[in-house]
Short mmCIF file of C-alpha atoms and ligand atoms in Angstrom, two decimals:
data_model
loop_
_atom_site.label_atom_id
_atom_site.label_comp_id
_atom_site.label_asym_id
_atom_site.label_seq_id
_atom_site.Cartn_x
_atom_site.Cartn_y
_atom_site.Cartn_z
CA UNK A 1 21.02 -24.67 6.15
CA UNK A 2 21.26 -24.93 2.40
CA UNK A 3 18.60 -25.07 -0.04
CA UNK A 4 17.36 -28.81 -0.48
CA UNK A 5 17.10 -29.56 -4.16
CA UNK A 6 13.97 -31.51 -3.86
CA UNK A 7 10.92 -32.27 -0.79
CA UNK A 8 9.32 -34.89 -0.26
CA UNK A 9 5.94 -34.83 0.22
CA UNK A 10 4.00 -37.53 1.81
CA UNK A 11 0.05 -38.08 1.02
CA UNK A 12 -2.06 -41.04 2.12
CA UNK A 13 1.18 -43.09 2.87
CA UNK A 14 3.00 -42.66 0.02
CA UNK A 15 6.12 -39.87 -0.90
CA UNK A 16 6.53 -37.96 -3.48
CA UNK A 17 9.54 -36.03 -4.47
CA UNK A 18 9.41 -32.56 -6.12
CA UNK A 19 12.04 -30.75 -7.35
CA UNK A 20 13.13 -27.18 -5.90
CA UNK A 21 13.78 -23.87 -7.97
CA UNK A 22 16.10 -21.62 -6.77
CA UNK A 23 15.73 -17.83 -8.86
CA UNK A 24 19.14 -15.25 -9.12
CA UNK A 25 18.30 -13.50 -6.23
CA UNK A 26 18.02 -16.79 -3.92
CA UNK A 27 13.83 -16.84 -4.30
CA UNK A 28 12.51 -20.64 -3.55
CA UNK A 29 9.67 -22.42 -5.16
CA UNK A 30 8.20 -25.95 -5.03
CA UNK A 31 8.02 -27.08 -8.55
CA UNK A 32 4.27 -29.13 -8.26
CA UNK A 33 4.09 -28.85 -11.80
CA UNK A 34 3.72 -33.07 -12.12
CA UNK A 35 1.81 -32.86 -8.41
CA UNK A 36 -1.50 -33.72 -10.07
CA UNK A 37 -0.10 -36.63 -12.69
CA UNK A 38 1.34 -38.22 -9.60
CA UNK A 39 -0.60 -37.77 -6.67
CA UNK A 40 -4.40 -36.82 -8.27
CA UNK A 41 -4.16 -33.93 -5.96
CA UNK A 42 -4.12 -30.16 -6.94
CA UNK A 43 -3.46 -27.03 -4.34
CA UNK A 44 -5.66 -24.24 -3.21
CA UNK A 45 -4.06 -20.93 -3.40
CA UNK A 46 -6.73 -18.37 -3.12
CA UNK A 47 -5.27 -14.92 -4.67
CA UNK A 48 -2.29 -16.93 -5.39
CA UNK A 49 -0.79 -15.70 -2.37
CA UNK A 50 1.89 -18.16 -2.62
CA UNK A 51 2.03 -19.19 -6.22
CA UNK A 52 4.61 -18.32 -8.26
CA UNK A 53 3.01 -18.04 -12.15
CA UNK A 54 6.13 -18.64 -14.12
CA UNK A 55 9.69 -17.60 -14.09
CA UNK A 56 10.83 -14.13 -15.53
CA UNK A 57 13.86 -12.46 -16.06
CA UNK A 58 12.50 -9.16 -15.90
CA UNK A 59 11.43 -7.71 -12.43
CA UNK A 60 12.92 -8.52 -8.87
CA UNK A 61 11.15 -7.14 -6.12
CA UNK A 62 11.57 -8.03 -2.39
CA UNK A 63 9.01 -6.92 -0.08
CA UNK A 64 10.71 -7.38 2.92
CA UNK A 65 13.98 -5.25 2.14
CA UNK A 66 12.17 -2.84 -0.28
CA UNK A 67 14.01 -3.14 -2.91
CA UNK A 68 12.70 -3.13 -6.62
CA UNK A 69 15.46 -4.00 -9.57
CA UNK A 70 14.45 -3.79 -13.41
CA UNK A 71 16.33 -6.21 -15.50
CA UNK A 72 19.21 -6.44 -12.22
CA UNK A 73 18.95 -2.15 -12.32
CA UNK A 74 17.75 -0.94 -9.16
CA UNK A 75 15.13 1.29 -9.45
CA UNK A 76 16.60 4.10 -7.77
CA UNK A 77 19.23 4.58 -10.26
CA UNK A 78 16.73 4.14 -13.26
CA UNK A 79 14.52 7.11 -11.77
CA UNK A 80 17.79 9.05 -11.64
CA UNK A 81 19.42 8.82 -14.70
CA UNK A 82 17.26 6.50 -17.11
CA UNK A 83 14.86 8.14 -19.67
CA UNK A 84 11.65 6.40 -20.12
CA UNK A 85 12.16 5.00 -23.55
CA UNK A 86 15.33 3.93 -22.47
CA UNK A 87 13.89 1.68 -19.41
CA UNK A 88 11.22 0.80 -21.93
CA UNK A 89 13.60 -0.83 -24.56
CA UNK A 90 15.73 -2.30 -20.94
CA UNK A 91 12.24 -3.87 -19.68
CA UNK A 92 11.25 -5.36 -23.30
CA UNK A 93 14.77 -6.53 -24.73
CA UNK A 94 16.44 -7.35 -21.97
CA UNK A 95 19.29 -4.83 -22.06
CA UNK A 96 19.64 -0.83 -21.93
CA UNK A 97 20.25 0.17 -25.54
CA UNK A 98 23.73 1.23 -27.20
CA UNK A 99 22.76 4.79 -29.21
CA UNK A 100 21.98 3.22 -31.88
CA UNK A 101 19.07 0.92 -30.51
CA UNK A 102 18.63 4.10 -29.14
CA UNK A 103 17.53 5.94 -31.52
CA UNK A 104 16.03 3.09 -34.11
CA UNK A 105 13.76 2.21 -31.29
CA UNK A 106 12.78 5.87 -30.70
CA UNK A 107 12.38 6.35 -34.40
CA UNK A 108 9.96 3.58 -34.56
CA UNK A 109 7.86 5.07 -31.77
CA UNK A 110 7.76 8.43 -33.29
CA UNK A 111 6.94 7.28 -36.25
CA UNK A 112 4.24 5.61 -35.03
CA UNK A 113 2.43 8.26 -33.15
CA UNK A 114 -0.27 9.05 -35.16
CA UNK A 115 -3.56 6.84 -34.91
CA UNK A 116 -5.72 5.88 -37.73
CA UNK A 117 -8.10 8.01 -38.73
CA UNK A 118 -10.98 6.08 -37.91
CA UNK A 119 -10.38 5.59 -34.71
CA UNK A 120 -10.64 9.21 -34.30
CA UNK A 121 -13.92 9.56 -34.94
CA UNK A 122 -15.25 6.73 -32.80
CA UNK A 123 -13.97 8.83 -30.00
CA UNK A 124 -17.56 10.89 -30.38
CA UNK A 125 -19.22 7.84 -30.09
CA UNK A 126 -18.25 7.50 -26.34
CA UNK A 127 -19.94 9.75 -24.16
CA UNK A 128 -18.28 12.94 -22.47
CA UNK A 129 -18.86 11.91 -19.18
CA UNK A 130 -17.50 8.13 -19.61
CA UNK A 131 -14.53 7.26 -16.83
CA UNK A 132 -10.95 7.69 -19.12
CA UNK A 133 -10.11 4.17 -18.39
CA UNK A 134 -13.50 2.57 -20.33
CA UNK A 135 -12.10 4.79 -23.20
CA UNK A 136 -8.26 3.86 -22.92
CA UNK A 137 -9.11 0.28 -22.64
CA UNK A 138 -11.26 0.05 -25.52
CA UNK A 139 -9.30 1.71 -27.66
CA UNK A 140 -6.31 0.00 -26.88
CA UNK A 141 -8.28 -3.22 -28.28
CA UNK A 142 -9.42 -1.78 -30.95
CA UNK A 143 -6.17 -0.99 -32.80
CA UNK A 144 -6.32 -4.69 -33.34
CA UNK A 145 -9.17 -3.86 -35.84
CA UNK A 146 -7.18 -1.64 -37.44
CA UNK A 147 -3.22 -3.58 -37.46
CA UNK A 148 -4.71 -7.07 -38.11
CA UNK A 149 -1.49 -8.10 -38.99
CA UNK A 150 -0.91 -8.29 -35.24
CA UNK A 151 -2.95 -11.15 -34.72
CA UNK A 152 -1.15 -13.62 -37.64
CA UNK A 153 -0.49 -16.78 -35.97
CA UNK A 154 3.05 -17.02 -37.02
CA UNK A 155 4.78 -13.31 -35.97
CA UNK A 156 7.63 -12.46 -37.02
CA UNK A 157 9.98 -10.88 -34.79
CA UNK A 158 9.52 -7.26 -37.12
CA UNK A 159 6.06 -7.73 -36.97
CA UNK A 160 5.85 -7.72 -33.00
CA UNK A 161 8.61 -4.94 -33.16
CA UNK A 162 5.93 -2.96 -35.19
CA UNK A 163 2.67 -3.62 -32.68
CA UNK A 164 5.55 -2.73 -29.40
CA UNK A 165 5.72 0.51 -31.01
CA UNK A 166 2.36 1.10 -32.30
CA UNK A 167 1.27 0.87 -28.45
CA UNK A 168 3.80 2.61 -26.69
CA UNK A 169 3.35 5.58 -28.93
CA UNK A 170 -0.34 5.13 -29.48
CA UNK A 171 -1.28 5.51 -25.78
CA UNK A 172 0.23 8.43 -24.96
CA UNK A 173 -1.98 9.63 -28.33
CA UNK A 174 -5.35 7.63 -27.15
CA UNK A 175 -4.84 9.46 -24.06
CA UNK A 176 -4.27 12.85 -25.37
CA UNK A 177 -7.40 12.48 -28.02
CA UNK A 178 -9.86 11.27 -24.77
CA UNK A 179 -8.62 14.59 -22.51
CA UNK A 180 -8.96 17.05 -25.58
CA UNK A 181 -12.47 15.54 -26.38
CA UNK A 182 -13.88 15.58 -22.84
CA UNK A 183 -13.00 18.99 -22.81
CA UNK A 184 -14.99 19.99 -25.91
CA UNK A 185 -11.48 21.05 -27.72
CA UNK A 186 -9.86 20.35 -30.93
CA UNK A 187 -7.18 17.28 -30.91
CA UNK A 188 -3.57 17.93 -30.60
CA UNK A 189 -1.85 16.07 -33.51
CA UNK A 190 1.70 14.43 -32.13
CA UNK A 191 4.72 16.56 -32.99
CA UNK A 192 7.42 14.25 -34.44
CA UNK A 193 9.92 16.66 -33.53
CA UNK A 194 9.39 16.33 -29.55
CA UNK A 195 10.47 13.40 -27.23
CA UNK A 196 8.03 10.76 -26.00
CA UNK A 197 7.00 13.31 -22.47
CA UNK A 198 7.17 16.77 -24.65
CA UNK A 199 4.89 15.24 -27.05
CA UNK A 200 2.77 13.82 -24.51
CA UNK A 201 2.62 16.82 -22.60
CA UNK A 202 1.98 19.01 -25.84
CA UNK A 203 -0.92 16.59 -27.28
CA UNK A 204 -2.91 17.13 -23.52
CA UNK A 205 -2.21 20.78 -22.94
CA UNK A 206 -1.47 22.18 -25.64
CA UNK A 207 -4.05 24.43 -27.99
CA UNK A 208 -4.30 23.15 -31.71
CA UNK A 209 -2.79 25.57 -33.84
CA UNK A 210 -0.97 27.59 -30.65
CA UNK A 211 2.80 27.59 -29.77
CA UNK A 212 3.26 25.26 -26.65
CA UNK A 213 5.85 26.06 -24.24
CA UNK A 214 7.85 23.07 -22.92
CA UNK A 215 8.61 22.99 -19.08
CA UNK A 216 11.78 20.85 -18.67
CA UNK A 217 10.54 20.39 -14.96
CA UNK A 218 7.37 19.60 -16.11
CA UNK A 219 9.34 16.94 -18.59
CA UNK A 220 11.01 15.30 -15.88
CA UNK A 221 8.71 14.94 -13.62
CA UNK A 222 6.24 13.03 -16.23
CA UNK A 223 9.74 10.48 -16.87
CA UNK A 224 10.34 9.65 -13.53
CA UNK A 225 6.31 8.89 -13.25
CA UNK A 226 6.36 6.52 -16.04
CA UNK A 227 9.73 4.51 -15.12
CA UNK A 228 8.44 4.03 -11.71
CA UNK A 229 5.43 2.49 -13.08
CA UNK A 230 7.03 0.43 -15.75
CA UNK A 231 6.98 -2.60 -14.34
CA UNK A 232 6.22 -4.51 -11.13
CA UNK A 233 6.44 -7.78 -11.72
CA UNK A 234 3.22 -10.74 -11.27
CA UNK A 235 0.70 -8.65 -10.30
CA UNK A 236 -3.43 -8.74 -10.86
CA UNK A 237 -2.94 -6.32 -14.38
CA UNK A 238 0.12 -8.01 -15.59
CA UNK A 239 -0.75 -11.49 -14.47
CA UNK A 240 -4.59 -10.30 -16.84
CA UNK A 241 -1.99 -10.08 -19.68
CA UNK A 242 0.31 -13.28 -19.44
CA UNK A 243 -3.54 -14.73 -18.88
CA UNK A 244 -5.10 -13.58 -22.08
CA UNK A 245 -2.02 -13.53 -24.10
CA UNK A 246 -1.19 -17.25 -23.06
CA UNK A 247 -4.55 -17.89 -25.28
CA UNK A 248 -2.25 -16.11 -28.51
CA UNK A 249 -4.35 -13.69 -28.09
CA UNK A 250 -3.27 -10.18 -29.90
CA UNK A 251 -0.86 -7.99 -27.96
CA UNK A 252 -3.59 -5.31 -28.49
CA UNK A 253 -6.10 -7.98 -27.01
CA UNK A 254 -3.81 -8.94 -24.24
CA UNK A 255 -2.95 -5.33 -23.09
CA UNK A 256 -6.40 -4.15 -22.89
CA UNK A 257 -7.04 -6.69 -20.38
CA UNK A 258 -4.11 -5.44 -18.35
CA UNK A 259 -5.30 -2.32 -18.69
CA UNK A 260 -8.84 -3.39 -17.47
CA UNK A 261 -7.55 -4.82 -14.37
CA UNK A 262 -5.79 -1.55 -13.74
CA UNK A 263 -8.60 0.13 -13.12
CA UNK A 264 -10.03 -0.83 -10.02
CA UNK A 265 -9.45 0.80 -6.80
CA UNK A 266 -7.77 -1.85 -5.27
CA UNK A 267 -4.80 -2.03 -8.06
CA UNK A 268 -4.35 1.10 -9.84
CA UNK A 269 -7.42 2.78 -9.73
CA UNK A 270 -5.97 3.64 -6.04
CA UNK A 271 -4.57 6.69 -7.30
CA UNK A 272 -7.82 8.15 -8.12
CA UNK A 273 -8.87 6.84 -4.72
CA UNK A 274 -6.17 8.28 -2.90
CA UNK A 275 -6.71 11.99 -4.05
CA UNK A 276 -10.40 12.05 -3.48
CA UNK A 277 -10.07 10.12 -0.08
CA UNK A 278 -7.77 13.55 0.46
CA UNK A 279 -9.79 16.18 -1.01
CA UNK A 280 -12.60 14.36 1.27
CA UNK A 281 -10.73 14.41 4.64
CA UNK A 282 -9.65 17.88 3.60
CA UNK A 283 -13.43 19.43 3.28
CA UNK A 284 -14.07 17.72 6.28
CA UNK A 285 -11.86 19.97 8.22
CA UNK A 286 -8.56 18.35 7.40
CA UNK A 287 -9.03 15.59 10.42
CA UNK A 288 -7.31 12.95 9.47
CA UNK A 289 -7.39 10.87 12.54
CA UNK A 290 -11.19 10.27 12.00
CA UNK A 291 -10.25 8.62 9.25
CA UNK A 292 -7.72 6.72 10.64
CA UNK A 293 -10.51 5.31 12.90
CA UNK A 294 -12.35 4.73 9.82
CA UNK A 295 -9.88 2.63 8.33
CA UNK A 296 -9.52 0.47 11.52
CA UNK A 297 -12.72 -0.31 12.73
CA UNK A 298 -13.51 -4.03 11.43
CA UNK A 299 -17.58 -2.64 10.56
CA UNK A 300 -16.39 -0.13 8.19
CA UNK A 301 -15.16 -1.45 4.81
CA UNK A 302 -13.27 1.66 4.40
CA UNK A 303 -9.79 1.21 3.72
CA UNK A 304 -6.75 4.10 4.00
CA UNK A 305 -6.48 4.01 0.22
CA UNK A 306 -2.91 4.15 -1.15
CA UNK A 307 -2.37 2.20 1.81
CA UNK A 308 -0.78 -1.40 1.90
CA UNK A 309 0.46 -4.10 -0.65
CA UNK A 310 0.56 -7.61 -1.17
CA UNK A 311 4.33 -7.93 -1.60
CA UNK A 312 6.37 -4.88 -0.18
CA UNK A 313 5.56 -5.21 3.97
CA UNK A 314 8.47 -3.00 4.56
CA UNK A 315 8.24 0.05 2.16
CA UNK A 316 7.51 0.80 -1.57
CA UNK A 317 10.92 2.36 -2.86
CA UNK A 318 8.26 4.05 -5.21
CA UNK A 319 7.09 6.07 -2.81
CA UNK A 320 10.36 7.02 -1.45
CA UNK A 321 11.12 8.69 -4.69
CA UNK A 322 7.41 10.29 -5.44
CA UNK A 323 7.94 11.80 -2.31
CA UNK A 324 10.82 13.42 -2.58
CA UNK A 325 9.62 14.41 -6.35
CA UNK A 326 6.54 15.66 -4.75
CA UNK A 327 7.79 18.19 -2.84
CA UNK A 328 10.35 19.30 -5.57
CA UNK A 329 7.68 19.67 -8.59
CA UNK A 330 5.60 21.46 -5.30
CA UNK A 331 7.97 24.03 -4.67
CA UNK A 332 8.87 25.04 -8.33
CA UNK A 333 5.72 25.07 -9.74
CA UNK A 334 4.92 27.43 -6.50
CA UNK A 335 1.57 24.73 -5.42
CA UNK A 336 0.45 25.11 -1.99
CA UNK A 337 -1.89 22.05 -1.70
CA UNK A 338 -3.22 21.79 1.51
CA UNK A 339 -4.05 18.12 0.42
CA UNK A 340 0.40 17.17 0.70
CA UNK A 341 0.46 18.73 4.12
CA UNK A 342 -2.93 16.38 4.76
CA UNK A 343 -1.35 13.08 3.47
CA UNK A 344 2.17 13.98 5.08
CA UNK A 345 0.24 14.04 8.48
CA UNK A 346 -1.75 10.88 7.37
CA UNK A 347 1.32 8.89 6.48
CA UNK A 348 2.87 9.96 9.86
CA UNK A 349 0.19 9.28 11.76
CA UNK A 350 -0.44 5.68 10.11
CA UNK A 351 3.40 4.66 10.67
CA UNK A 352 3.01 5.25 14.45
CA UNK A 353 -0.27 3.34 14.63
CA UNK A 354 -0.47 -0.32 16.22
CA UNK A 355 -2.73 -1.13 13.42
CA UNK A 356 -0.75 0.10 10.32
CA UNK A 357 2.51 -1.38 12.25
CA UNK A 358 1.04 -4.63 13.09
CA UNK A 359 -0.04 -5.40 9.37
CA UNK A 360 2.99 -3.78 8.06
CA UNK A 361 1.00 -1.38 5.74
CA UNK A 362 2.88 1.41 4.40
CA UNK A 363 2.62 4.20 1.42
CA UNK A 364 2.72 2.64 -1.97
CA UNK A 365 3.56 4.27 -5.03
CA UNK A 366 -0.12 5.27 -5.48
CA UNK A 367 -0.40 7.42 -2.15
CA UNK A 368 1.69 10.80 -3.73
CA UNK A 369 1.28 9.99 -7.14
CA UNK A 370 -2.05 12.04 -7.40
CA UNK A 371 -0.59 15.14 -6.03
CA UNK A 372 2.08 15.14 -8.52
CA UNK A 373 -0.75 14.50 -11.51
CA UNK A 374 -2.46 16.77 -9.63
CA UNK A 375 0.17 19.78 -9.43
CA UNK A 376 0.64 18.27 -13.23
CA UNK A 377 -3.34 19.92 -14.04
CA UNK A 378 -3.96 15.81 -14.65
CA UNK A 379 -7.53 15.43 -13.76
CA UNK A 380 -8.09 12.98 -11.06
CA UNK A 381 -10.55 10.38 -13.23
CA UNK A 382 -7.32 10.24 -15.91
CA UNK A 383 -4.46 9.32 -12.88
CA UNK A 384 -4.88 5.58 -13.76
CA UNK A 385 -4.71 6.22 -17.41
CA UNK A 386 -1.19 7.64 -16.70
CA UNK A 387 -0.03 4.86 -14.55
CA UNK A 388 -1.41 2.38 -17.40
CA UNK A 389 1.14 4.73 -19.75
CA UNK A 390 3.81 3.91 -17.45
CA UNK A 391 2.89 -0.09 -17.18
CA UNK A 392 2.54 -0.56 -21.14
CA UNK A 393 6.39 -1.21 -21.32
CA UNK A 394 6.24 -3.94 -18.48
CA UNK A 395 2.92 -5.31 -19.93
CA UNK A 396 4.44 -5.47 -23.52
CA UNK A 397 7.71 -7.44 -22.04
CA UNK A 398 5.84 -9.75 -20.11
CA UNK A 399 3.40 -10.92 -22.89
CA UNK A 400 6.87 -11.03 -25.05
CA UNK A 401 8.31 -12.96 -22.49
CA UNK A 402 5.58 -15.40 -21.97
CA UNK A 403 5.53 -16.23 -25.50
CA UNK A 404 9.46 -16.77 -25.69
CA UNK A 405 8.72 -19.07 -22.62
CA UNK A 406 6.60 -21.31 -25.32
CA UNK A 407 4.11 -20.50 -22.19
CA UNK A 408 0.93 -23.12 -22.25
CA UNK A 409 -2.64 -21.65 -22.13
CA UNK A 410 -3.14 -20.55 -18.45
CA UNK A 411 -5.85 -22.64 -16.86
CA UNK A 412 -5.88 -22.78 -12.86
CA UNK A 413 -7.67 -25.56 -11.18
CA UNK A 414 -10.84 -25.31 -8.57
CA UNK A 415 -12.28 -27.04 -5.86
CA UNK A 416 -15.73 -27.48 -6.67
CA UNK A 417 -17.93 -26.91 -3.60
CA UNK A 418 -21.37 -27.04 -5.12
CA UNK A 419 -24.32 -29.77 -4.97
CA UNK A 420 -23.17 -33.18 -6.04
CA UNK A 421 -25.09 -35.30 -8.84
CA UNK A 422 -28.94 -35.28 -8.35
CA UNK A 423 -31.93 -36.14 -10.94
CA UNK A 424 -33.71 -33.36 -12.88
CA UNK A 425 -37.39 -33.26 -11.94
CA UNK A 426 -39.64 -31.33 -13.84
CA UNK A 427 -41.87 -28.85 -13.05
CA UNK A 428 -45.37 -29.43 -12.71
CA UNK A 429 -47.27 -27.58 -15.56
CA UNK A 430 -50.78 -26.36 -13.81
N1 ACO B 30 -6.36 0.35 5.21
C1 ACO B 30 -6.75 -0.31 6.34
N2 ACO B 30 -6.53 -1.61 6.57
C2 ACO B 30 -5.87 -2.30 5.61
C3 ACO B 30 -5.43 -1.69 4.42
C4 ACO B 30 -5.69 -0.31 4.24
N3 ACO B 30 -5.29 0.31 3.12
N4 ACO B 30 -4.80 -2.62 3.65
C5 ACO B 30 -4.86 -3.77 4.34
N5 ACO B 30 -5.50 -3.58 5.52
C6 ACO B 30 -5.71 -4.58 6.58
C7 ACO B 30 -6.81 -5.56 6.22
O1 ACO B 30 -8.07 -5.10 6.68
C8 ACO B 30 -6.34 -6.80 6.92
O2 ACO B 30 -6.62 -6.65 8.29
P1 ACO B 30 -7.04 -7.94 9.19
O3 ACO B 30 -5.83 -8.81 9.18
O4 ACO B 30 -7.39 -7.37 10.50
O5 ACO B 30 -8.20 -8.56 8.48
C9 ACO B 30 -4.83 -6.76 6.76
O6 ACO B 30 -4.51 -5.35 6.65
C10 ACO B 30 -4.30 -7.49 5.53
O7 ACO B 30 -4.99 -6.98 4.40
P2 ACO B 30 -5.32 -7.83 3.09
O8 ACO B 30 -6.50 -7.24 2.41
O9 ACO B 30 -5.38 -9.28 3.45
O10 ACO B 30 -4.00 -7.60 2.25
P3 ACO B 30 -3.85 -7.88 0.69
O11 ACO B 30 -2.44 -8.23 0.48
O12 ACO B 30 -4.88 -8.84 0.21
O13 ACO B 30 -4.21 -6.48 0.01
C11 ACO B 30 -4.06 -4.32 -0.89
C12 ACO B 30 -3.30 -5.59 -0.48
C13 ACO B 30 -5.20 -4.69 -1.88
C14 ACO B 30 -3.09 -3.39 -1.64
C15 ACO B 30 -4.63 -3.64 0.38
O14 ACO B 30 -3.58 -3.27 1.24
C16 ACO B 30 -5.51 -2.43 0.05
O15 ACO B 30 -6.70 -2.58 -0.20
N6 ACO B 30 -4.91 -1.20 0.03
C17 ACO B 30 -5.65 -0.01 -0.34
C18 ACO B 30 -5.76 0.09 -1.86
C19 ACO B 30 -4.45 0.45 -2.50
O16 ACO B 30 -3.75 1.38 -2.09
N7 ACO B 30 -4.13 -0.27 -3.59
C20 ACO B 30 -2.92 0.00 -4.39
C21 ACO B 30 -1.93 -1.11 -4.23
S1 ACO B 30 -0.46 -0.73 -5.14
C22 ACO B 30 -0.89 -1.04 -6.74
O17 ACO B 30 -1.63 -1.90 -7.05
C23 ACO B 30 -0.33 -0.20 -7.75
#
C-alpha cells in the first residue's frame, strides 16, 4: 500500500486532516504540529518513544536492519577508511572535505589546541577525587567565560567556525589536563606538530619534558573509537543540546548539557558500568550466569549493563566493529584480560536466552568499548569522557543544524495530574 499523504483523525465527531512526512530513507511521521490550534488536544509521549523532534539531514539509523549511515555513509566504511577529523568536518558541513577543507579545517583545530591560561589553574580548584565527567562538563561551559564572543546574538558564520574548533580541539586538551592532574603530574602541553589522536594520546600519557613514542596501533584504534561515537542521531545527550541550544544558548552552553546527559549509566555512562559490572562478575569467580539471573528477575533492578537500546532491536553495527577491534588491539598489544573472555561468554549466553531474545536486547556499542579503553591504560571513571570526545562532532552539527532549521525554543507540553483549584486556608497561629 502506498504512503497516504495525509490521516484523518477523528475526535469528538469531528475530522481532522494532518499531513504525512515521508524522510529519504522511507521513515513516516504524523505532522500534529497544528493538532493543538485545531483540535485543543495535545499527545502524551512519555520518553518520546514515538516522537520524532525535528527533521535532520545528518544521521540515519534503523534499528530493525542495524544499519547506521552518517550523512548517507554507512558507518562501516567510515570506521574503515575515514579519519576522525574527516567524519567530523562530514557530520558538521554536510560533506567529506576536498584536501583543502582538509587541511584549513585541521589547521583551525590545531591551532586551537591550547586552552587559556586561566582555565588551567581552576583545574586545582576541583578536587582529585571528583568523577572526570563533573570536570569535562564544567569546563566545557566555562570556555564560554573565556570566548564571549560565542554568545553574540548575531554569529557570523566565522565566528561559529571559530567556537567548532575551539571545542573539538579543546576537549581532547580539557581531558588531557583532568588525567595529568588526578594523577599528581605536570600537564602535557598539545604538540602542534601531531594529528588530532597522536596529540591526544601524547597530552594523557606522555611525561612533560620526555620524548613520547607514538604507537600507530595505538593511533588507530583511538580513530575508529571516536568515529563510531560521532554521532547517533535524537538521542537523550543530543536531544539535551538541540534543547538548550534552541534557547540561543552558547554552543559552549549547549554542549555541556549534552555532555551532562552523557553521563549517566543509562546513556553513556554505561561504559563505565559495563567494565565494573565485568571486573565484578570476574572477582566473583567469573560466573556469569548468576548474573544473568540477576538481570532477569523482575525484584532486582539490576540490569546487564551495555545491554539493550531504544532504537537498534536487531544489533548495534557499533559493536560489530568494537568487537572485531577488540580482539585485534588484544592480540598486539599482547593483553590477556580475563574480563573479554568473561563478556564473550556473557554476550553468548544472553543471545541464547528467552529473555534477552524476547526483548530483542543485544550488545551496544558500550558493551566492548571499556576493554579497548581499558587495554588503552584509559581509567574506567574517564571511558565516558572519551565517548563525549567522540560525540562533540555530532553534538556541534546538530546544534548547527537546529539553528539553520530557524528551530523555535523547545517547549513540550504536560498533562497536569495534580489537585485541581482549592482555597488557601491559613494556619492557625497557637
Ligand atoms: N538488562 C536486563 N533487562 C533489560 C535490559 C538490560 N540491559 N534492558 C532492557 N531490559 C528489559 C526491561 O527490564 C524491560 O523488560 P519488561 O518488558 O519485562 O519490563 C524491557 O527489556 C524493555 O526495556 P526498557 O527499559 O523499556 O527499554 P528502553 O528502550 O527504555 O531502554 C536502555 C533502553 C536504557 C538502553 C536499556 O536497555 C538499558 O538500561 N540498558 C542498559 C544500559 C545501557 O547499556 N545503556 C547504553 C545504551 S547505548 C548508549 O546510550 C550509548
Amino acid at each position: 500500500m502506498s504512503t497516504p499523504e495525509q490521516v484523518t483523525i477523528e475526535i469528538e465527531g469531528n475530522q481532522y486532516e494532518f499531513p504525512v512526512v515521508t524522510g529519504s530513507e522511507d521513515e513516516k511521521a504524523i505532522d500534529i504540529s497544528k493538532l493543538r490550534s485545531s483540535t485543543g488536544y495535545v499527545t502524551l509521549d512519555p520518553a518520546f518513544v514515538n516522537t520524532a523532534s525535528c527533521t535532520s539531514d545528518i544521521t540515519f539509523l534503523d534499528g530493525e536492519k542495524g544499519i547506521l549511515h552518517y550523512r548517507g555513509y554507512p558507518i562501516e566504511e567510515l570506521a574503515a577508511k575515514a579519519s576522525f577529523i574527516e567524519t567530523s568536518y562530514l557530520l558538521i558541513y554536510g560533506e567529506l572535505p576536498t584536501s583543502d577543507q582538509l587541511t584549513t579545517f585541521t589547521d583551525k583545530i590545531t591551532a586551537s589546541s591550547s586552552i587559556p591560561e586561566q582555565l588551567k589553574s581552576l583545574f586545582d580548584t576541583y578536587p582529585a577525587s571528583a568523577h572526570p565527567m563533573a570536570n569535562l562538563s564544567s569546563m566545557i561551559c566555562t570556555l564560554s567565560a573565556f570566548y564571549p564572543e560565542a554568545s553574540a546574538t548575531d554569529l557570523s558564520a566565522e565566528q561559529i567556525d571559530a567556537s567548532i574548533a575551539q571545542l573539538i580541539s579543546q576537549v581532547t586538551t580539557l581531558t588531557a589536563y583532568s588525567y595529568k592532574k588526578s594523577l599528581g603530574q605536570t600537564l602535557v602541553d598539545p604538540d602542534q606538530k601531531l594529528d588530532y589522536c597522536a596529540n591526544f594520546l601524547k597530552m594523557m600519557f606522555g611525561l612533560a619534558g620526555e620524548n613520547f613514542e607514538i604507537d600507530q596501533d595505538i593511533v588507530e584504534a583511538l580513530n575508529l573509537l571516536l568515529i563510531l561515537h560521532a554521532d547517533h542521531e535524537q538521542n537523550c545527550s543530543t536531544s539535551a543540546v538541540r534543547l538548550v541550544g534552541s534557547s540561543r544558548t552558547n554552543l559552549f552552553a549547549a554542549i555541556s548539557s549534552g555532555a551532562l546527559a552523557l553521563w549517566g549509566p543509562l546513556h553513556g555512562g554505561a561504559n563505565q558500568a559495563v567494565l565494573e559490572m565485568l571486573e565484578t562478575i570476574n572477582e566473583a569467580g567469573g560466573d556469569y550466569n548468576q548474573f544473568l539471573a540477576k538481570a532477569k528477575d523482575p525484584d532486582d533492578s539490576f540490569r546487564l549493563m551495555g545491554f539493550g537500546h531504544r532504537v537498534y532491536k536487531n544489533f548495534d553495527p557499533r559493536a560489530k566493529i568494537i568487537k572485531v577491534a577488540c580482539d585485534k588491539i588484544l592480540a598486539k598489544l599482547g593483553v590477556e584480560n580475563p574480563l573479554l573472555a568473561i563478556a564473550k561468554g556473557l554476550e553468548e549466553a544472553a543471545l541464547q536466552d528467552e529473555y534477552f531474545v524476547s526483548r530483542k536486547l543485544y550488545p551496544n556499542v558500550d558493551f566492548y568499548s571499556g576493554i579497548i579503553y581499558h587495554a588503552l591504560g584509559i581509567p574506567t571513571d574517564m571511558f565516558t569522557v572519551m565517548f563525549a570526545v567522540g560525540r562533540m562532532p555530532g553534538w556541534i552539527a546538530q546544534w548547527k543544524e537546529m539553528l539553520d532549521q530557524g528551530s523555535k525554543i523547545g517547549r513540550p507540553r504536560q498533562i497536569y495530574t495534580g489537585a485541581v483549584p482549592r482555597s488557601y486556608e491559613s494556619i492557625e497561629l497557637r
